[in-house]
Amino acid sequence: MKQRVQELHLILSVNFKANDKLNIALKYEHQTKIELKNKTAKDFTTGFQTDGTRITMFPDGAKKRLDLPSQIVVGATFKPIEKLMISTGYHMYLDKNADWAGREDELDGNSWEFALGLEYSLTDNLLASAGWLKTKSGASESYQSDLSYSLPSNTVGGGFEYKINDMINVNLAGSYTMYTEGEKNFDHDFAGTGLMMPVKETYDKDVWIVAVGVNFNFGAGK
């Protein structure tokens, strides 16, 4: 099964450099309509209608809205000393205003993130960094499902950047995200027999990320 879409996404931002130590930025991302269309070769049967017609999970040609919500971001960096930079940011996602095929009505509120980071110059060529990200989900219990769920989380990360020359930097970084366990209690129609059975689903996961990158600055020396 494939789902594809192409849309334009409006982003507006402004940056204010108060002085050599303090920098402040604001960003707004406009809500973007996303309508996904299924292209399904094989599907899962989830039940049958009264006339015997199959009910499938991803019907071929079916469309579903899953908008990108508006986003408001404020961020700042501060350099108390030459070798140290402190960065912070707050991100608000206006999820309840988006069209998620009705699932937005199952949100208790909008989701948000708060980030804090440190970057320190160990030498002229080597930088070390560390950061923390707190994410608060606005999803209610009824929103959650085994196919799509949203959980609060805390992420910690760190990395190094090595400057090979004025044109090339190499980066090595990693992060670990710890999600708060969630659950959903509901009644399930057992095998379509009308016998309702209590079910408890538990949602939890941890995520490790390791990344290596290379930055090229083609304007170096100009």
PDB file of C-alpha atoms in Angstrom:
ATOM      1  CA  MET A   1       0.000   0.000   0.000  1.00  0.00           C
ATOM      2  CA  LYS A   2       1.303   3.438  -0.978  1.00  0.00           C
ATOM      3  CA  GLN A   3       0.134   6.921  -0.023  1.00  0.00           C
ATOM      4  CA  ARG A   4       1.508   9.946  -1.854  1.00  0.00           C
ATOM      5  CA  VAL A   5       0.879  13.677  -1.768  1.00  0.00           C
ATOM      6  CA  GLN A   6       2.485  16.918  -2.971  1.00  0.00           C
ATOM      7  CA  GLU A   7       1.633  20.270  -1.391  1.00  0.00           C
ATOM      8  CA  LEU A   8       3.155  23.689  -0.750  1.00  0.00           C
ATOM      9  CA  HIS A   9       3.996  24.555   2.865  1.00  0.00           C
ATOM     10  CA  LEU A  10       4.279  28.217   3.932  1.00  0.00           C
ATOM     11  CA  ILE A  11       7.013  29.099   6.452  1.00  0.00           C
ATOM     12  CA  LEU A  12       7.629  32.620   7.771  1.00  0.00           C
ATOM     13  CA  SER A  13      10.471  33.513  10.122  1.00  0.00           C
ATOM     14  CA  VAL A  14      12.252  36.517  11.562  1.00  0.00           C
ATOM     15  CA  ASN A  15      15.605  36.709  13.331  1.00  0.00           C
ATOM     16  CA  PHE A  16      16.768  39.451  15.708  1.00  0.00           C
ATOM     17  CA  LYS A  17      20.387  39.781  16.799  1.00  0.00           C
ATOM     18  CA  ALA A  18      20.253  41.854  19.984  1.00  0.00           C
ATOM     19  CA  ASN A  19      24.034  41.920  20.387  1.00  0.00           C
ATOM     20  CA  ASP A  20      27.075  39.686  19.956  1.00  0.00           C
ATOM     21  CA  LYS A  21      25.845  37.414  22.752  1.00  0.00           C
ATOM     22  CA  LEU A  22      22.054  37.168  22.284  1.00  0.00           C
ATOM     23  CA  ASN A  23      20.084  36.040  19.241  1.00  0.00           C
ATOM     24  CA  ILE A  24      16.271  35.592  19.123  1.00  0.00           C
ATOM     25  CA  ALA A  25      14.149  34.027  16.374  1.00  0.00           C
ATOM     26  CA  LEU A  26      10.439  33.526  15.681  1.00  0.00           C
ATOM     27  CA  LYS A  27       8.916  31.123  13.158  1.00  0.00           C
ATOM     28  CA  TYR A  28       5.402  30.397  11.932  1.00  0.00           C
ATOM     29  CA  GLU A  29       4.460  27.438   9.740  1.00  0.00           C
ATOM     30  CA  HIS A  30       1.012  27.619   8.173  1.00  0.00           C
ATOM     31  CA  GLN A  31      -1.381  24.668   8.261  1.00  0.00           C
ATOM     32  CA  THR A  32      -1.097  22.622   5.083  1.00  0.00           C
ATOM     33  CA  LYS A  33      -3.884  20.501   3.642  1.00  0.00           C
ATOM     34  CA  ILE A  34      -2.736  16.915   3.174  1.00  0.00           C
ATOM     35  CA  GLU A  35      -5.100  14.457   1.491  1.00  0.00           C
ATOM     36  CA  LEU A  36      -3.659  10.976   1.164  1.00  0.00           C
ATOM     37  CA  LYS A  37      -4.939   8.576  -1.491  1.00  0.00           C
ATOM     38  CA  ASN A  38      -4.447   4.834  -1.120  1.00  0.00           C
ATOM     39  CA  LYS A  39      -2.813   2.833  -3.874  1.00  0.00           C
ATOM     40  CA  THR A  40      -3.386  -0.692  -2.569  1.00  0.00           C
ATOM     41  CA  ALA A  41      -2.359  -3.967  -4.204  1.00  0.00           C
ATOM     42  CA  LYS A  42      -2.886  -6.210  -1.154  1.00  0.00           C
ATOM     43  CA  ASP A  43      -5.064  -5.366   1.844  1.00  0.00           C
ATOM     44  CA  PHE A  44      -6.179  -6.694   5.225  1.00  0.00           C
ATOM     45  CA  THR A  45      -9.739  -7.852   5.809  1.00  0.00           C
ATOM     46  CA  THR A  46     -11.139  -6.344   9.008  1.00  0.00           C
ATOM     47  CA  GLY A  47     -14.730  -7.593   8.688  1.00  0.00           C
ATOM     48  CA  PHE A  48     -17.692  -8.148   6.394  1.00  0.00           C
ATOM     49  CA  GLN A  49     -20.824  -6.186   5.579  1.00  0.00           C
ATOM     50  CA  THR A  50     -24.279  -7.784   5.830  1.00  0.00           C
ATOM     51  CA  ASP A  51     -24.187  -8.660   2.110  1.00  0.00           C
ATOM     52  CA  GLY A  52     -20.823 -10.409   2.507  1.00  0.00           C
ATOM     53  CA  THR A  53     -18.709  -7.607   1.032  1.00  0.00           C
ATOM     54  CA  ARG A  54     -15.245  -7.428   2.580  1.00  0.00           C
ATOM     55  CA  ILE A  55     -14.329  -4.482   4.790  1.00  0.00           C
ATOM     56  CA  THR A  56     -10.625  -3.749   4.352  1.00  0.00           C
ATOM     57  CA  MET A  57      -8.134  -1.622   6.247  1.00  0.00           C
ATOM     58  CA  PHE A  58      -6.774   0.386   3.288  1.00  0.00           C
ATOM     59  CA  PRO A  59      -9.338   0.363   0.419  1.00  0.00           C
ATOM     60  CA  ASP A  60      -7.758   1.108  -2.954  1.00  0.00           C
ATOM     61  CA  GLY A  61      -8.497   4.675  -4.053  1.00  0.00           C
ATOM     62  CA  ALA A  62      -9.800   5.801  -0.652  1.00  0.00           C
ATOM     63  CA  LYS A  63      -8.799   9.296   0.468  1.00  0.00           C
ATOM     64  CA  LYS A  64      -8.000  10.508   3.973  1.00  0.00           C
ATOM     65  CA  ARG A  65      -7.099  13.918   5.391  1.00  0.00           C
ATOM     66  CA  LEU A  66      -3.965  14.185   7.536  1.00  0.00           C
ATOM     67  CA  ASP A  67      -3.049  17.881   7.566  1.00  0.00           C
ATOM     68  CA  LEU A  68       0.242  19.322   8.754  1.00  0.00           C
ATOM     69  CA  PRO A  69      -0.810  21.538  11.679  1.00  0.00           C
ATOM     70  CA  SER A  70       0.236  25.152  12.085  1.00  0.00           C
ATOM     71  CA  GLN A  71       3.348  25.599  14.183  1.00  0.00           C
ATOM     72  CA  ILE A  72       4.575  28.542  16.256  1.00  0.00           C
ATOM     73  CA  VAL A  73       8.203  28.514  17.386  1.00  0.00           C
ATOM     74  CA  VAL A  74      10.306  30.874  19.479  1.00  0.00           C
ATOM     75  CA  GLY A  75      14.002  30.243  19.998  1.00  0.00           C
ATOM     76  CA  ALA A  76      17.079  31.952  21.349  1.00  0.00           C
ATOM     77  CA  THR A  77      20.823  31.486  21.692  1.00  0.00           C
ATOM     78  CA  PHE A  78      23.080  33.125  24.265  1.00  0.00           C
ATOM     79  CA  LYS A  79      26.887  33.123  24.526  1.00  0.00           C
ATOM     80  CA  PRO A  80      27.946  34.008  28.095  1.00  0.00           C
ATOM     81  CA  ILE A  81      31.560  33.330  27.117  1.00  0.00           C
ATOM     82  CA  GLU A  82      33.250  32.920  23.761  1.00  0.00           C
ATOM     83  CA  LYS A  83      33.496  29.117  23.937  1.00  0.00           C
ATOM     84  CA  LEU A  84      29.994  28.376  25.249  1.00  0.00           C
ATOM     85  CA  MET A  85      26.620  28.784  23.521  1.00  0.00           C
ATOM     86  CA  ILE A  86      23.290  28.078  25.245  1.00  0.00           C
ATOM     87  CA  SER A  87      20.219  27.519  23.068  1.00  0.00           C
ATOM     88  CA  THR A  88      16.554  27.081  23.913  1.00  0.00           C
ATOM     89  CA  GLY A  89      13.256  26.853  22.071  1.00  0.00           C
ATOM     90  CA  TYR A  90       9.522  26.384  22.536  1.00  0.00           C
ATOM     91  CA  HIS A  91       7.394  24.804  19.791  1.00  0.00           C
ATOM     92  CA  MET A  92       3.587  24.845  19.773  1.00  0.00           C
ATOM     93  CA  TYR A  93       1.707  22.610  17.304  1.00  0.00           C
ATOM     94  CA  LEU A  94      -1.903  23.708  16.677  1.00  0.00           C
ATOM     95  CA  ASP A  95      -3.103  20.133  16.196  1.00  0.00           C
ATOM     96  CA  LYS A  96      -6.756  20.749  17.095  1.00  0.00           C
ATOM     97  CA  ASN A  97      -7.162  23.149  14.144  1.00  0.00           C
ATOM     98  CA  ALA A  98      -5.933  20.559  11.630  1.00  0.00           C
ATOM     99  CA  ASP A  99      -8.149  18.102   9.747  1.00  0.00           C
ATOM    100  CA  TRP A 100      -7.175  14.568  10.724  1.00  0.00           C
ATOM    101  CA  ALA A 101     -10.322  12.850   9.432  1.00  0.00           C
ATOM    102  CA  GLY A 102     -12.078  13.472  12.747  1.00  0.00           C
ATOM    103  CA  ARG A 103      -9.267  12.292  15.021  1.00  0.00           C
ATOM    104  CA  GLU A 104      -8.504  15.909  15.957  1.00  0.00           C
ATOM    105  CA  ASP A 105     -11.747  15.833  17.984  1.00  0.00           C
ATOM    106  CA  GLU A 106     -10.154  13.170  20.196  1.00  0.00           C
ATOM    107  CA  LEU A 107      -7.346  15.506  21.292  1.00  0.00           C
ATOM    108  CA  ASP A 108      -7.420  17.012  24.779  1.00  0.00           C
ATOM    109  CA  GLY A 109      -5.256  19.897  23.576  1.00  0.00           C
ATOM    110  CA  ASN A 110      -2.391  20.959  21.338  1.00  0.00           C
ATOM    111  CA  SER A 111       1.039  19.368  21.622  1.00  0.00           C
ATOM    112  CA  TRP A 112       4.210  21.285  22.466  1.00  0.00           C
ATOM    113  CA  GLU A 113       7.951  20.873  22.876  1.00  0.00           C
ATOM    114  CA  PHE A 114      10.591  22.593  24.988  1.00  0.00           C
ATOM    115  CA  ALA A 115      14.266  22.265  24.102  1.00  0.00           C
ATOM    116  CA  LEU A 116      17.513  23.209  25.825  1.00  0.00           C
ATOM    117  CA  GLY A 117      21.002  22.761  24.416  1.00  0.00           C
ATOM    118  CA  LEU A 118      24.652  23.513  25.155  1.00  0.00           C
ATOM    119  CA  GLU A 119      27.554  23.768  22.724  1.00  0.00           C
ATOM    120  CA  TYR A 120      31.150  24.117  23.903  1.00  0.00           C
ATOM    121  CA  SER A 121      34.363  24.631  21.910  1.00  0.00           C
ATOM    122  CA  LEU A 122      36.907  22.164  23.261  1.00  0.00           C
ATOM    123  CA  THR A 123      39.506  23.377  20.756  1.00  0.00           C
ATOM    124  CA  ASP A 124      39.504  25.571  17.676  1.00  0.00           C
ATOM    125  CA  ASN A 125      38.534  22.514  15.616  1.00  0.00           C
ATOM    126  CA  LEU A 126      36.408  20.434  18.002  1.00  0.00           C
ATOM    127  CA  LEU A 127      32.930  21.222  19.367  1.00  0.00           C
ATOM    128  CA  ALA A 128      30.937  19.192  21.903  1.00  0.00           C
ATOM    129  CA  SER A 129      27.187  19.531  22.359  1.00  0.00           C
ATOM    130  CA  ALA A 130      24.417  18.171  24.573  1.00  0.00           C
ATOM    131  CA  GLY A 131      20.675  18.720  24.654  1.00  0.00           C
ATOM    132  CA  TRP A 132      17.309  17.846  26.168  1.00  0.00           C
ATOM    133  CA  LEU A 133      13.851  17.890  24.571  1.00  0.00           C
ATOM    134  CA  LYS A 134      10.561  17.622  26.465  1.00  0.00           C
ATOM    135  CA  THR A 135       7.507  16.702  24.366  1.00  0.00           C
ATOM    136  CA  LYS A 136       3.917  16.946  25.630  1.00  0.00           C
ATOM    137  CA  SER A 137       1.254  15.190  23.567  1.00  0.00           C
ATOM    138  CA  GLY A 138      -2.334  16.414  23.455  1.00  0.00           C
ATOM    139  CA  ALA A 139      -3.747  12.971  22.628  1.00  0.00           C
ATOM    140  CA  SER A 140      -6.567  11.543  24.741  1.00  0.00           C
ATOM    141  CA  GLU A 141      -7.063   7.852  25.518  1.00  0.00           C
ATOM    142  CA  SER A 142      -9.683   7.532  22.771  1.00  0.00           C
ATOM    143  CA  TYR A 143      -7.199   8.911  20.200  1.00  0.00           C
ATOM    144  CA  GLN A 144      -4.712   6.086  20.697  1.00  0.00           C
ATOM    145  CA  SER A 145      -4.657   2.935  18.565  1.00  0.00           C
ATOM    146  CA  ASP A 146      -2.212   0.149  17.820  1.00  0.00           C
ATOM    147  CA  LEU A 147      -1.555   1.726  14.401  1.00  0.00           C
ATOM    148  CA  SER A 148      -1.193   5.332  15.525  1.00  0.00           C
ATOM    149  CA  TYR A 149      -0.500   6.650  18.999  1.00  0.00           C
ATOM    150  CA  SER A 150       1.112   9.728  20.544  1.00  0.00           C
ATOM    151  CA  LEU A 151       2.957   9.715  23.882  1.00  0.00           C
ATOM    152  CA  PRO A 152       4.763  12.312  26.014  1.00  0.00           C
ATOM    153  CA  SER A 153       8.529  11.886  25.924  1.00  0.00           C
ATOM    154  CA  ASN A 154      11.929  13.098  27.057  1.00  0.00           C
ATOM    155  CA  THR A 155      14.914  13.040  24.718  1.00  0.00           C
ATOM    156  CA  VAL A 156      18.574  13.481  25.613  1.00  0.00           C
ATOM    157  CA  GLY A 157      21.320  13.776  23.057  1.00  0.00           C
ATOM    158  CA  GLY A 158      24.902  14.732  22.463  1.00  0.00           C
ATOM    159  CA  GLY A 159      27.531  14.908  19.798  1.00  0.00           C
ATOM    160  CA  PHE A 160      30.784  16.227  18.434  1.00  0.00           C
ATOM    161  CA  GLU A 161      31.718  18.327  15.430  1.00  0.00           C
ATOM    162  CA  TYR A 162      35.229  18.308  13.997  1.00  0.00           C
ATOM    163  CA  LYS A 163      36.395  21.007  11.622  1.00  0.00           C
ATOM    164  CA  ILE A 164      38.676  19.475   9.016  1.00  0.00           C
ATOM    165  CA  ASN A 165      39.149  22.785   7.220  1.00  0.00           C
ATOM    166  CA  ASP A 166      37.172  25.946   6.427  1.00  0.00           C
ATOM    167  CA  MET A 167      35.054  24.012   3.949  1.00  0.00           C
ATOM    168  CA  ILE A 168      34.371  20.646   5.628  1.00  0.00           C
ATOM    169  CA  ASN A 169      33.002  19.688   9.057  1.00  0.00           C
ATOM    170  CA  VAL A 170      32.294  16.138  10.246  1.00  0.00           C
ATOM    171  CA  ASN A 171      29.561  15.421  12.824  1.00  0.00           C
ATOM    172  CA  LEU A 172      28.889  12.436  15.079  1.00  0.00           C
ATOM    173  CA  ALA A 173      25.812  12.472  17.317  1.00  0.00           C
ATOM    174  CA  GLY A 174      23.342  10.292  19.161  1.00  0.00           C
ATOM    175  CA  SER A 175      20.051  10.611  21.026  1.00  0.00           C
ATOM    176  CA  TYR A 176      17.825   8.507  23.255  1.00  0.00           C
ATOM    177  CA  THR A 177      14.066   9.093  23.572  1.00  0.00           C
ATOM    178  CA  MET A 178      12.119   7.755  26.559  1.00  0.00           C
ATOM    179  CA  TYR A 179       8.344   7.665  26.077  1.00  0.00           C
ATOM    180  CA  THR A 180       5.817   7.701  28.916  1.00  0.00           C
ATOM    181  CA  GLU A 181       3.750   4.514  28.823  1.00  0.00           C
ATOM    182  CA  GLY A 182       0.132   4.954  27.741  1.00  0.00           C
ATOM    183  CA  GLU A 183      -2.888   2.666  27.694  1.00  0.00           C
ATOM    184  CA  LYS A 184      -6.393   2.357  26.277  1.00  0.00           C
ATOM    185  CA  ASN A 185      -9.322   0.371  27.658  1.00  0.00           C
ATOM    186  CA  PHE A 186     -12.204  -0.592  25.363  1.00  0.00           C
ATOM    187  CA  ASP A 187     -14.642  -3.385  24.445  1.00  0.00           C
ATOM    188  CA  HIS A 188     -13.942  -5.516  21.362  1.00  0.00           C
ATOM    189  CA  ASP A 189     -16.531  -7.409  19.322  1.00  0.00           C
ATOM    190  CA  PHE A 190     -14.994 -10.900  19.330  1.00  0.00           C
ATOM    191  CA  ALA A 191     -14.868 -12.300  15.769  1.00  0.00           C
ATOM    192  CA  GLY A 192     -17.970 -10.291  14.858  1.00  0.00           C
ATOM    193  CA  THR A 193     -20.141 -12.491  17.083  1.00  0.00           C
ATOM    194  CA  GLY A 194     -21.559  -9.648  19.147  1.00  0.00           C
ATOM    195  CA  LEU A 195     -19.736 -10.935  22.229  1.00  0.00           C
ATOM    196  CA  MET A 196     -18.030  -7.865  23.701  1.00  0.00           C
ATOM    197  CA  MET A 197     -14.763  -8.531  25.466  1.00  0.00           C
ATOM    198  CA  PRO A 198     -12.786  -6.008  27.556  1.00  0.00           C
ATOM    199  CA  VAL A 199      -9.394  -5.159  26.046  1.00  0.00           C
ATOM    200  CA  LYS A 200      -6.478  -3.175  27.417  1.00  0.00           C
ATOM    201  CA  GLU A 201      -3.828  -1.956  24.971  1.00  0.00           C
ATOM    202  CA  THR A 202      -0.493  -0.672  26.284  1.00  0.00           C
ATOM    203  CA  TYR A 203       1.704   1.689  24.273  1.00  0.00           C
ATOM    204  CA  ASP A 204       5.385   2.169  25.019  1.00  0.00           C
ATOM    205  CA  LYS A 205       8.716   2.403  23.249  1.00  0.00           C
ATOM    206  CA  ASP A 206      12.252   3.755  23.516  1.00  0.00           C
ATOM    207  CA  VAL A 207      14.194   5.041  20.525  1.00  0.00           C
ATOM    208  CA  TRP A 208      17.947   5.234  19.930  1.00  0.00           C
ATOM    209  CA  ILE A 209      19.363   7.322  17.081  1.00  0.00           C
ATOM    210  CA  VAL A 210      22.984   7.495  15.938  1.00  0.00           C
ATOM    211  CA  ALA A 211      23.945   9.819  13.097  1.00  0.00           C
ATOM    212  CA  VAL A 212      27.049  10.744  11.136  1.00  0.00           C
ATOM    213  CA  GLY A 213      27.104  13.797   8.896  1.00  0.00           C
ATOM    214  CA  VAL A 214      29.376  15.898   6.740  1.00  0.00           C
ATOM    215  CA  ASN A 215      28.852  19.629   6.177  1.00  0.00           C
ATOM    216  CA  PHE A 216      30.238  21.420   3.129  1.00  0.00           C
ATOM    217  CA  ASN A 217      30.575  25.214   3.139  1.00  0.00           C
ATOM    218  CA  PHE A 218      31.093  26.207  -0.493  1.00  0.00           C
ATOM    219  CA  GLY A 219      31.235  29.877   0.463  1.00  0.00           C
ATOM    220  CA  ALA A 220      34.249  29.432   2.725  1.00  0.00           C
ATOM    221  CA  GLY A 221      36.959  31.967   2.129  1.00  0.00           C
ATOM    222  CA  LYS A 222      34.769  34.307   0.055  1.00  0.00           C
TER     223      LYS A 222
END
